[in-house]
PDB file of C-alpha atoms in Angstrom:
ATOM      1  CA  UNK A   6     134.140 316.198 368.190  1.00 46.00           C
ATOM      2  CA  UNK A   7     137.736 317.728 369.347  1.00 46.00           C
ATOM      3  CA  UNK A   8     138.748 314.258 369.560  1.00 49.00           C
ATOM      4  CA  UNK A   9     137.956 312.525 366.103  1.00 48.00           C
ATOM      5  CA  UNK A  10     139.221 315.798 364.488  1.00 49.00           C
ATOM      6  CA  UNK A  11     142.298 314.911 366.306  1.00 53.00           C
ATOM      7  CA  UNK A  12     142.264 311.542 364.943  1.00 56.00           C
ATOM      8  CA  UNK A  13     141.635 312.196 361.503  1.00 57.00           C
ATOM      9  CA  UNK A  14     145.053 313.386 360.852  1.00 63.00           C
ATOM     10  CA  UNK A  15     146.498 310.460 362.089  1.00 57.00           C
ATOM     11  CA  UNK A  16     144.322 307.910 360.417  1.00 58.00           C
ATOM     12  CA  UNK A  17     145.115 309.863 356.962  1.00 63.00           C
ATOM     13  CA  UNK A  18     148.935 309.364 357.580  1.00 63.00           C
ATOM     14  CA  UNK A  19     148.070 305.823 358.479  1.00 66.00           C
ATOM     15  CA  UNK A  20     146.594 305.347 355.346  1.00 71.00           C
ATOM     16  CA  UNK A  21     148.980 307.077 353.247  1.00 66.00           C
ATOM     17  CA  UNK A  22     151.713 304.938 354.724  1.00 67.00           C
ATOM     18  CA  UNK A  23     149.826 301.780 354.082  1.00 72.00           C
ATOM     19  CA  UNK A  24     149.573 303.005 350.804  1.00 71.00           C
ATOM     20  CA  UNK A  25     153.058 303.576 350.174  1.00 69.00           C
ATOM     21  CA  UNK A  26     153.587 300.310 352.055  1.00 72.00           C
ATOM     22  CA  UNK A  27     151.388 298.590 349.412  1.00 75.00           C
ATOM     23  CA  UNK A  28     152.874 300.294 346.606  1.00 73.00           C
ATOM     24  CA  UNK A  29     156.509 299.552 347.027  1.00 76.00           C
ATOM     25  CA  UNK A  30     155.318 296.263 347.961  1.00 79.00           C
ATOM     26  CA  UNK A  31     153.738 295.780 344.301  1.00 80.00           C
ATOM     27  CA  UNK A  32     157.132 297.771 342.772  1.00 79.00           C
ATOM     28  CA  UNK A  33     159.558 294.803 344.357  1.00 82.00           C
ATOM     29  CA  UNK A  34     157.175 291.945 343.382  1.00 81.00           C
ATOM     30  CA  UNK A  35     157.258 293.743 339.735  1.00 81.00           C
ATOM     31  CA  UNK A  36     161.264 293.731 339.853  1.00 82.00           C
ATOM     32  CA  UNK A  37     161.401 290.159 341.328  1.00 82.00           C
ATOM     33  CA  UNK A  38     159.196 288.677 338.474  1.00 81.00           C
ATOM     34  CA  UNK A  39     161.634 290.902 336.100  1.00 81.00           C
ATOM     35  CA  UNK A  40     164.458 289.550 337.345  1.00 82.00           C
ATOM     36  CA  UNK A  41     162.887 286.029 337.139  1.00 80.00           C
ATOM     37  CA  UNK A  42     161.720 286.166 333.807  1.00 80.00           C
ATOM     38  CA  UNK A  43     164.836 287.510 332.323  1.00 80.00           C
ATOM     39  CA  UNK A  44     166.706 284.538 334.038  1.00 79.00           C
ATOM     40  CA  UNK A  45     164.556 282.122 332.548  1.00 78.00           C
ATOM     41  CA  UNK A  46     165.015 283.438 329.025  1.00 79.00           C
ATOM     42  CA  UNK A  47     168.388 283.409 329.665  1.00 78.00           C
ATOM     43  CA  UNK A  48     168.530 280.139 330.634  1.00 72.00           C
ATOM     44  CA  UNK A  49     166.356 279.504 327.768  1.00 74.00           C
ATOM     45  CA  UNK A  50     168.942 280.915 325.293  1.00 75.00           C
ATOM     46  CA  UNK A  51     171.612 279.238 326.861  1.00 73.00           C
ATOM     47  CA  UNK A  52     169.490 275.954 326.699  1.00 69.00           C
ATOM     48  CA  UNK A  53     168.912 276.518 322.892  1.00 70.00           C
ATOM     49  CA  UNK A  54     172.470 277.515 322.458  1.00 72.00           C
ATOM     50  CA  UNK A  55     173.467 273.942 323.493  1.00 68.00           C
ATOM     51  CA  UNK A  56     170.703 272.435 321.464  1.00 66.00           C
ATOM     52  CA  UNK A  57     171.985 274.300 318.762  1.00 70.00           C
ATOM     53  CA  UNK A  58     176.058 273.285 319.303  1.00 68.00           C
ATOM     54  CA  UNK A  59     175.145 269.164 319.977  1.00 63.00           C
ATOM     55  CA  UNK A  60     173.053 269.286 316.188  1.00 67.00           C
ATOM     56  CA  UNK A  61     176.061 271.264 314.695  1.00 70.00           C
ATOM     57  CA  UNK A  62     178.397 268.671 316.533  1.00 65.00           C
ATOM     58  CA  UNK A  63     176.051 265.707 315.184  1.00 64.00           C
ATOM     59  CA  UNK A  64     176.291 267.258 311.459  1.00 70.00           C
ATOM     60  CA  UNK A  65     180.137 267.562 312.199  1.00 71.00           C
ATOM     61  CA  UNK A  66     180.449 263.792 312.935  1.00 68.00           C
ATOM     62  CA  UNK A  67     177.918 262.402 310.136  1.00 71.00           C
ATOM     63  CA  UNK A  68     180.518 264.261 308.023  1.00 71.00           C
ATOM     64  CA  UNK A  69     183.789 262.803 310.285  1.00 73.00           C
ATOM     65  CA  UNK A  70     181.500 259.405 309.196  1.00 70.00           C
ATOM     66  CA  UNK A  71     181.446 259.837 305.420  1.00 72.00           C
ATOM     67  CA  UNK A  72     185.351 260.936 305.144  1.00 72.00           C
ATOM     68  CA  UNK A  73     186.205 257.869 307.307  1.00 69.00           C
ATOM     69  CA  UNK A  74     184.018 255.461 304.928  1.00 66.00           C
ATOM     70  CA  UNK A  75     185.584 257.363 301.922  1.00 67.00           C
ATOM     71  CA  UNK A  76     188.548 258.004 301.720  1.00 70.00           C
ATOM     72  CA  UNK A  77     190.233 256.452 305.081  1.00 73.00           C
ATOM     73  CA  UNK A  78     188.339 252.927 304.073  1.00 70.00           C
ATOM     74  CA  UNK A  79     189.388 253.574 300.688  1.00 70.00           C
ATOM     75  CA  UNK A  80     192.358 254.656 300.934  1.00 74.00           C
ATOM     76  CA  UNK A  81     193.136 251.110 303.141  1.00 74.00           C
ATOM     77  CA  UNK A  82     191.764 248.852 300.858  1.00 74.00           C
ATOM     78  CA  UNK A  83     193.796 250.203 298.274  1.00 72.00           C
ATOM     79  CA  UNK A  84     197.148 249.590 300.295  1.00 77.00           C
ATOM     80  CA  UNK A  85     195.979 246.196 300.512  1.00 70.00           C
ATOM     81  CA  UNK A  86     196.024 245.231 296.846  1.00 73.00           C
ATOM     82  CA  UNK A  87     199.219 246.961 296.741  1.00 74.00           C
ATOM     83  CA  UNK A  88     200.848 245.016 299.206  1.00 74.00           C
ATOM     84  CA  UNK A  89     199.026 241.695 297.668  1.00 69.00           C
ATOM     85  CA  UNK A  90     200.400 243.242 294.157  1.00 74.00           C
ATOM     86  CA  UNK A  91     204.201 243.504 295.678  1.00 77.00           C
ATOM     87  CA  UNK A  92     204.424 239.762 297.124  1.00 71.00           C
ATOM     88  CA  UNK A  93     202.933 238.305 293.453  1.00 70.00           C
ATOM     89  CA  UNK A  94     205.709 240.385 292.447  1.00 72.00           C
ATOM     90  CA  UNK A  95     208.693 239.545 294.655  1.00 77.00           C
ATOM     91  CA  UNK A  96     207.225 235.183 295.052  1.00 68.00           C
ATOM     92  CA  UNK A  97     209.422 234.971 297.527  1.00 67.00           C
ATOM     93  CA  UNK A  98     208.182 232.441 300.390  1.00 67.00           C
ATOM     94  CA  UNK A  99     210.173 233.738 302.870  1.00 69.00           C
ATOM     95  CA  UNK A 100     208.662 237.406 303.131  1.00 69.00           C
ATOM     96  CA  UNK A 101     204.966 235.445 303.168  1.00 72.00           C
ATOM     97  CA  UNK A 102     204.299 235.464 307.004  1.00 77.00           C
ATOM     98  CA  UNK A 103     205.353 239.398 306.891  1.00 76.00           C
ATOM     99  CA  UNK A 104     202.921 240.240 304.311  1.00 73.00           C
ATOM    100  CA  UNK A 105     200.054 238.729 305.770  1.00 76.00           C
ATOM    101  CA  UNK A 106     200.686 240.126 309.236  1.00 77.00           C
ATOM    102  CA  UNK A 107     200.751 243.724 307.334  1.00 78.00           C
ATOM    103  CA  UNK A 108     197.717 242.357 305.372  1.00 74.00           C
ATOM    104  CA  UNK A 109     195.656 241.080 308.853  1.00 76.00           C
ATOM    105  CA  UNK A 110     196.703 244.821 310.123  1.00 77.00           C
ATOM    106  CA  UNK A 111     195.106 246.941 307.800  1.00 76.00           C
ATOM    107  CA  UNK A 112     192.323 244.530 307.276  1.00 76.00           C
ATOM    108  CA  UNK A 113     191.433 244.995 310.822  1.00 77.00           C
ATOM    109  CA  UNK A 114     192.041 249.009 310.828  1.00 77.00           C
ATOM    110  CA  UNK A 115     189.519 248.780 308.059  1.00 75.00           C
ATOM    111  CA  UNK A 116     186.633 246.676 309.956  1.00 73.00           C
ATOM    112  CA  UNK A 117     187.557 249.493 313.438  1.00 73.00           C
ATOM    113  CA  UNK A 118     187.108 252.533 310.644  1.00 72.00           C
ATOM    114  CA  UNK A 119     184.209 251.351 309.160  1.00 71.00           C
ATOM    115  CA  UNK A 120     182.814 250.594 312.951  1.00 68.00           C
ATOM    116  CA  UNK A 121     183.582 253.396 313.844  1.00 68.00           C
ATOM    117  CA  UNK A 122     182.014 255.519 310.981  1.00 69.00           C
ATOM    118  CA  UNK A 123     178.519 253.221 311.119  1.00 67.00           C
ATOM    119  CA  UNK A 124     178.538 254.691 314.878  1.00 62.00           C
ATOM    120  CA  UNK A 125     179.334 258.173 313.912  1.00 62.00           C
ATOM    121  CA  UNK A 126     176.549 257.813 311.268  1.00 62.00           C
ATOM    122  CA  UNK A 127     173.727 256.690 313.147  1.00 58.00           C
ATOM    123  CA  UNK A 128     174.426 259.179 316.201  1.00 52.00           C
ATOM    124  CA  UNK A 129     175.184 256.746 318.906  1.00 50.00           C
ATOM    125  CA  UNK A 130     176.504 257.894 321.941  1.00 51.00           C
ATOM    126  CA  UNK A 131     178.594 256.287 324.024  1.00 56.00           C
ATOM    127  CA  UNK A 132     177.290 254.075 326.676  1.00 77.00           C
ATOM    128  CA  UNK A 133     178.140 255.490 330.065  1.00 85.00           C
ATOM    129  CA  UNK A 134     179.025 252.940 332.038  1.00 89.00           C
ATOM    130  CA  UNK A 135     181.572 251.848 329.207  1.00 86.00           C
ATOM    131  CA  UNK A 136     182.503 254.706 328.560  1.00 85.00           C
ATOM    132  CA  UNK A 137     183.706 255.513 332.410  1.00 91.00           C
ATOM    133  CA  UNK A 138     185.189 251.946 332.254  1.00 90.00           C
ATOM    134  CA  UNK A 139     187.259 253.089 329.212  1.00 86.00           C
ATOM    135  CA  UNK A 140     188.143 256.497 331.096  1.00 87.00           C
ATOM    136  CA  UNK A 141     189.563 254.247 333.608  1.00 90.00           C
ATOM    137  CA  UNK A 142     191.277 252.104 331.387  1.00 87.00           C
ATOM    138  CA  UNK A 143     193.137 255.254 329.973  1.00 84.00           C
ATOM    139  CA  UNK A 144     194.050 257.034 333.847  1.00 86.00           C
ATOM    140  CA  UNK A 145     195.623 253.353 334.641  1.00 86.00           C
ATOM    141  CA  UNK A 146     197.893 253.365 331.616  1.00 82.00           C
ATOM    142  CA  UNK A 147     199.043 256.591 331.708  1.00 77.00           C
ATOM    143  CA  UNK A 148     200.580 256.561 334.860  1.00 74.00           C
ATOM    144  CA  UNK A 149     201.189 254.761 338.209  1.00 82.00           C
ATOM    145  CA  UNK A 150     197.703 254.910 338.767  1.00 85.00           C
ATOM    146  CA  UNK A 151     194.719 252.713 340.602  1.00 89.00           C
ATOM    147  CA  UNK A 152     190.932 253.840 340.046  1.00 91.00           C
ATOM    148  CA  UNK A 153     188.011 252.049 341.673  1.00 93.00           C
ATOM    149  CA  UNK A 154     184.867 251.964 339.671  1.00 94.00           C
ATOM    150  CA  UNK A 155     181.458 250.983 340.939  1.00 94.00           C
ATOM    151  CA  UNK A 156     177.995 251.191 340.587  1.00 94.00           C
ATOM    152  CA  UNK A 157     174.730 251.150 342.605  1.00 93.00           C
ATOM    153  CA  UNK A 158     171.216 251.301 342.435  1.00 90.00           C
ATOM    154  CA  UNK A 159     169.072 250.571 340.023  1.00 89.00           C
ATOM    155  CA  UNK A 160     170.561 252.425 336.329  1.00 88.00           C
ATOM    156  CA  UNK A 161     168.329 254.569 335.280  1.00 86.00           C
ATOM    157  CA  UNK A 162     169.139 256.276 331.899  1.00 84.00           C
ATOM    158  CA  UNK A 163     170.027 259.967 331.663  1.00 83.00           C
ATOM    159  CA  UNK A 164     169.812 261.609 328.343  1.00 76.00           C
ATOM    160  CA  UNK A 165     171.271 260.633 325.325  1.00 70.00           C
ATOM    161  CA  UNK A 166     172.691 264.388 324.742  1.00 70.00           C
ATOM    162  CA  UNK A 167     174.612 264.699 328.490  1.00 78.00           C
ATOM    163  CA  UNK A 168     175.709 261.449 328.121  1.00 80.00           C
ATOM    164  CA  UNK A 169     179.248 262.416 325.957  1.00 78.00           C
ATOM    165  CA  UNK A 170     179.476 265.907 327.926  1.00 81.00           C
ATOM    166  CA  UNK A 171     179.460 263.784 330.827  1.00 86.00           C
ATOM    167  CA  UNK A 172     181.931 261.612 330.072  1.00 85.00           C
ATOM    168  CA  UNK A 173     184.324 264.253 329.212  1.00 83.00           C
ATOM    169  CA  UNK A 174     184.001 266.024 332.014  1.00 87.00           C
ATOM    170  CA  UNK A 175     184.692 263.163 334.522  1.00 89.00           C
ATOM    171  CA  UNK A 176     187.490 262.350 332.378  1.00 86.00           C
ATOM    172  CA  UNK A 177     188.837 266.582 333.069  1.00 86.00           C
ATOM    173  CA  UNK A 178     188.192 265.887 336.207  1.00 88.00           C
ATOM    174  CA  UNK A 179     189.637 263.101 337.168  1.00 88.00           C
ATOM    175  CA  UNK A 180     193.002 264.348 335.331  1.00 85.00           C
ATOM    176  CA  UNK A 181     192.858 267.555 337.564  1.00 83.00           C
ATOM    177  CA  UNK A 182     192.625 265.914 340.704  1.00 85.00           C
ATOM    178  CA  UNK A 183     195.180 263.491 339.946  1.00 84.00           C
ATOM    179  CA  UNK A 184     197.930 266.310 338.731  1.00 82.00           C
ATOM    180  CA  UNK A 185     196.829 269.018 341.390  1.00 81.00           C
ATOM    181  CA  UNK A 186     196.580 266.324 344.432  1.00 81.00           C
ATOM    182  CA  UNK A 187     199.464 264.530 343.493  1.00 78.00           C
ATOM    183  CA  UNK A 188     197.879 261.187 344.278  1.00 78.00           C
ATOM    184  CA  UNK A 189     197.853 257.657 342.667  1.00 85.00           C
ATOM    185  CA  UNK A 190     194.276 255.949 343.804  1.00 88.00           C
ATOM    186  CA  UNK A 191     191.116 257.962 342.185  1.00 91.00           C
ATOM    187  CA  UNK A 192     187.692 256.376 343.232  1.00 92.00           C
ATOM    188  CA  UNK A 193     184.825 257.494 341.351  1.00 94.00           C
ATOM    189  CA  UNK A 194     181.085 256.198 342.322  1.00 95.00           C
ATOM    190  CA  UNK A 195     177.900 255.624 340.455  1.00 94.00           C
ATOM    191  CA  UNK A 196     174.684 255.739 342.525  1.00 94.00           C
ATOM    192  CA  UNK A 197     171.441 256.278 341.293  1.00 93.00           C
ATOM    193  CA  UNK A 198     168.744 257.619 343.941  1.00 90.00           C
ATOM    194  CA  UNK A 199     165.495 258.337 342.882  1.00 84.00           C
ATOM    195  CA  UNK A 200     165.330 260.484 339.642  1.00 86.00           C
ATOM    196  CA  UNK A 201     168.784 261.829 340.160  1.00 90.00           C
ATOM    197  CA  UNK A 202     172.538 260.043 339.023  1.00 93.00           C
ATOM    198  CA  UNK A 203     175.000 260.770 341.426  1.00 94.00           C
ATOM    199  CA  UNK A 204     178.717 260.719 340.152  1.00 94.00           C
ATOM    200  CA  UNK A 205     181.452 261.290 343.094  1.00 93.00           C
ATOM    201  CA  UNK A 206     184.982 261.113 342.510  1.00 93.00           C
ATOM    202  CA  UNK A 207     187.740 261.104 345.644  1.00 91.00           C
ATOM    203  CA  UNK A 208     191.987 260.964 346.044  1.00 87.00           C
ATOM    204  CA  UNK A 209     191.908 258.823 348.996  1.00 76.00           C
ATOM    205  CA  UNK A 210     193.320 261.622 351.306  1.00 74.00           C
ATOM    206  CA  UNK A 211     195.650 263.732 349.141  1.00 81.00           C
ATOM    207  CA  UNK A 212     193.204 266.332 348.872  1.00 78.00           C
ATOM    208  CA  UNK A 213     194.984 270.034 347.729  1.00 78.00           C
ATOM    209  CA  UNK A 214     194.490 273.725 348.315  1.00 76.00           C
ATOM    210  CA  UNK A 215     191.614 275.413 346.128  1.00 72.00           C
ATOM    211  CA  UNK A 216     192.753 278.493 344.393  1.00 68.00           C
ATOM    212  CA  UNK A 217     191.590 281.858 346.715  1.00 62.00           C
ATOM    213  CA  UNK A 218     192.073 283.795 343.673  1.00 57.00           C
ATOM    214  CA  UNK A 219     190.487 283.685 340.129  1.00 58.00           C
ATOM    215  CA  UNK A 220     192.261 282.071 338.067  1.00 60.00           C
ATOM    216  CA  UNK A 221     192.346 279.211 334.967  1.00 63.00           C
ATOM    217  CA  UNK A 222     191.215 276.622 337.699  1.00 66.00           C
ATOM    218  CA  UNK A 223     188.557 278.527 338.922  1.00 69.00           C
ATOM    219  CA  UNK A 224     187.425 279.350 335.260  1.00 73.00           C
ATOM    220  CA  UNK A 225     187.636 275.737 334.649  1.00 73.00           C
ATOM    221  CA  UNK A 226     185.203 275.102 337.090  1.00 77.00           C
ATOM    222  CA  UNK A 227     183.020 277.859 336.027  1.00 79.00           C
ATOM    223  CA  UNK A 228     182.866 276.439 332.573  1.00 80.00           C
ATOM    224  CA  UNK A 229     182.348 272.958 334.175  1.00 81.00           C
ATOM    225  CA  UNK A 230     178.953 274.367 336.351  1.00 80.00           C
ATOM    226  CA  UNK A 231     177.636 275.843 333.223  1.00 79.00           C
ATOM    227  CA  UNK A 232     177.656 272.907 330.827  1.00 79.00           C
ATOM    228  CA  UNK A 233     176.022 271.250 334.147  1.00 82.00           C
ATOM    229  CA  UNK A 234     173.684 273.844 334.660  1.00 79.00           C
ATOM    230  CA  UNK A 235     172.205 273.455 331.256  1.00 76.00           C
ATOM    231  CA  UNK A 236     171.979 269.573 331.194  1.00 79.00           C
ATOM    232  CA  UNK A 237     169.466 270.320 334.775  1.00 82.00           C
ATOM    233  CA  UNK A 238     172.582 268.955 336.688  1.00 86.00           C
ATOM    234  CA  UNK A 239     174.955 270.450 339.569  1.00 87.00           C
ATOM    235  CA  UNK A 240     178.963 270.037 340.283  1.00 89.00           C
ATOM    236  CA  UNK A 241     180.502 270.400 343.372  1.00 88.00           C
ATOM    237  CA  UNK A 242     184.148 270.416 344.773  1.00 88.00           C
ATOM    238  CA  UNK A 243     185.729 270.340 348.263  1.00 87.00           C
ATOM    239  CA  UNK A 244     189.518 269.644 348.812  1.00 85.00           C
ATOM    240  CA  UNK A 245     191.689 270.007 350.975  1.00 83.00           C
ATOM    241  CA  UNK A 246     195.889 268.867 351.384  1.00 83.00           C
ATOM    242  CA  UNK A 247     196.035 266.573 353.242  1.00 80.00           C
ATOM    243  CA  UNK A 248     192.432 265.221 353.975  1.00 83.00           C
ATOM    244  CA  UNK A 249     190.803 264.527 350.531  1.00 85.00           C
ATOM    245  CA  UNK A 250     189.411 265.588 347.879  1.00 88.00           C
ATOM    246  CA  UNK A 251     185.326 265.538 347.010  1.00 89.00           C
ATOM    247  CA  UNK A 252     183.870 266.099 343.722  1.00 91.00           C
ATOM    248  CA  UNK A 253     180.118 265.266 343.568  1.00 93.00           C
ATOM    249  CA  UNK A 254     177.873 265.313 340.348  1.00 92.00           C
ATOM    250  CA  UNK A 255     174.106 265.591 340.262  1.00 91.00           C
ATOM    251  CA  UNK A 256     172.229 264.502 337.080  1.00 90.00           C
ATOM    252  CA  UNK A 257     168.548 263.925 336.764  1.00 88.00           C
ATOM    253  CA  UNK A 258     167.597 260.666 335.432  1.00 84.00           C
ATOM    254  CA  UNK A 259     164.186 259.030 333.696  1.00 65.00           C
ATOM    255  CA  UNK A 260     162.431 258.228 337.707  1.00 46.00           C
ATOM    256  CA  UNK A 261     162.151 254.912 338.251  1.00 40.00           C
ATOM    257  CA  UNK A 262     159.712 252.963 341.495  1.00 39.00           C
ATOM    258  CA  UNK A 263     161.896 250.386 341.926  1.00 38.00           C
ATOM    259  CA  UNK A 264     164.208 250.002 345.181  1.00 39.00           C
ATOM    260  CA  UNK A 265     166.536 247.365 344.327  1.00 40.00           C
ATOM    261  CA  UNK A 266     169.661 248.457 344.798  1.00 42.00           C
ATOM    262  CA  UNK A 267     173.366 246.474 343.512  1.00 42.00           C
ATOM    263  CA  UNK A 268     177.014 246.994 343.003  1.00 44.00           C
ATOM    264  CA  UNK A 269     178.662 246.461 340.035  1.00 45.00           C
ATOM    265  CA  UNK A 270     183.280 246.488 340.393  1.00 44.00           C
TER     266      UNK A 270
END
């Protein structure tokens, strides 16, 4: 009898401690699925945020569309009867060959504006593998510059919304690590894997010293992770002077079963 009197004291602490055990237990799993909900309506805003921007930027270039059709495409086409107006005027042969080059000139800025505003108007995007092609173009003509472009795996499509913000932030990157690692050769890679675009761009062995402090570079890449974040994708960058510089891109893609696999220059 002595000796489950004795016990009972213990099993009640026991108890109690299993209790409080329990209970803190169910007061963390509350907090964690606090925590986790408010990140996901976060990310939720944020996601609707950037729904909400692209439609404003669509509306935005539908108008950019109509001004170009307007009164750019107008405004041409009137220029051109008044330099067909001037040489009925002057009849001199002589000045013929100058008038129709100015004549072919703004007849073809007209056709480019009016291309350019049928594109705006019906919400095209840019094709990405063109439009990385044109990004090079533009790095090897500003400068003293070589860039290697290629492509592997079988292309699967990514969305039609990341497609511009993707381009444009290749093209910031590929500007930064040509001014910061003081290079001329930039390779950038396309390979598709699975359900996922990979996008990796290198200095072939400049490579420079990341920032230890914050700073606008560091706040660059910030900005660049979020705008990556809310397209489902990921950016990461290693560098370092001397050895190279790594910049990697993840972007989740339509999945696709087949393996085939080529490389496009």
């Amino acid at each position: 009898m002595d000796c489950e009197v004795g016990y009972l004291p213990v099993f009640i602490l026991m108890t109690g401690a299993i209790s409080v055990g329990l209970f803190l237990l169910l007061v963390r799993q509350k907090q964690f699925r606090n925590q986790l909900s408010h990140r996901l309506r976060q990310e939720t805003l944020e996601r609707e945020s950037l729904a909400s921007r692209l439609a404003m930027q669509q509306v935005l270039l539908e108008e950019t569309a109509d001004e170009l059709h307007e009164n750019v495409g107008q405004l041409l086409t009137v220029t051109q009867l008044v330099i067909y107006t001037i040489e009925e005027k002057i009849g001199d042969s002589s000045t013929t060959p100058d008038f129709k080059k100015a004549f072919d000139s703004l007849q073809t800025s007209i056709q480019a504006v009016r291309g350019v505003s049928n594109t705006l108007k019906k919400g095209r995007n840019p094709d990405l593998w063109e439009g990385l092609k044109k990004i090079c173009d533009r790095i090897r003509q500003s400068g003293p510059f070589e860039v290697d472009l290629t492509r592997h795996g079988a292309v699967r499509p990514v969305s039609h919304r990341a497609e511009p913000i993707l381009l444009q932030l290749v093209q910031e990157l590929a500007k930064t690590v040509l001014e910061r690692s003081a290079g001329t050769t930039l390779t950038i890679r396309l390979k598709y894997v699975l359900s996922s675009l990979y996008i990796t761009l290198s200095d072939e062995n400049y490579g420079f010293t990341l920032p230890a402090e914050p700073g606008r570079f560091s706040a660059a890449i910030q900005t660049i992770n979020q705008k990556m974040a809310l397209l489902g994708g990921r950016c990461l960058i290693a560098s370092e002077e001397g050895k190279g510089t790594w910049v990697v891109i993840r972007l989740p893609t339509e999945f696709a079963e087949t393996k085939t696999a080529s490389a496009v220059p």
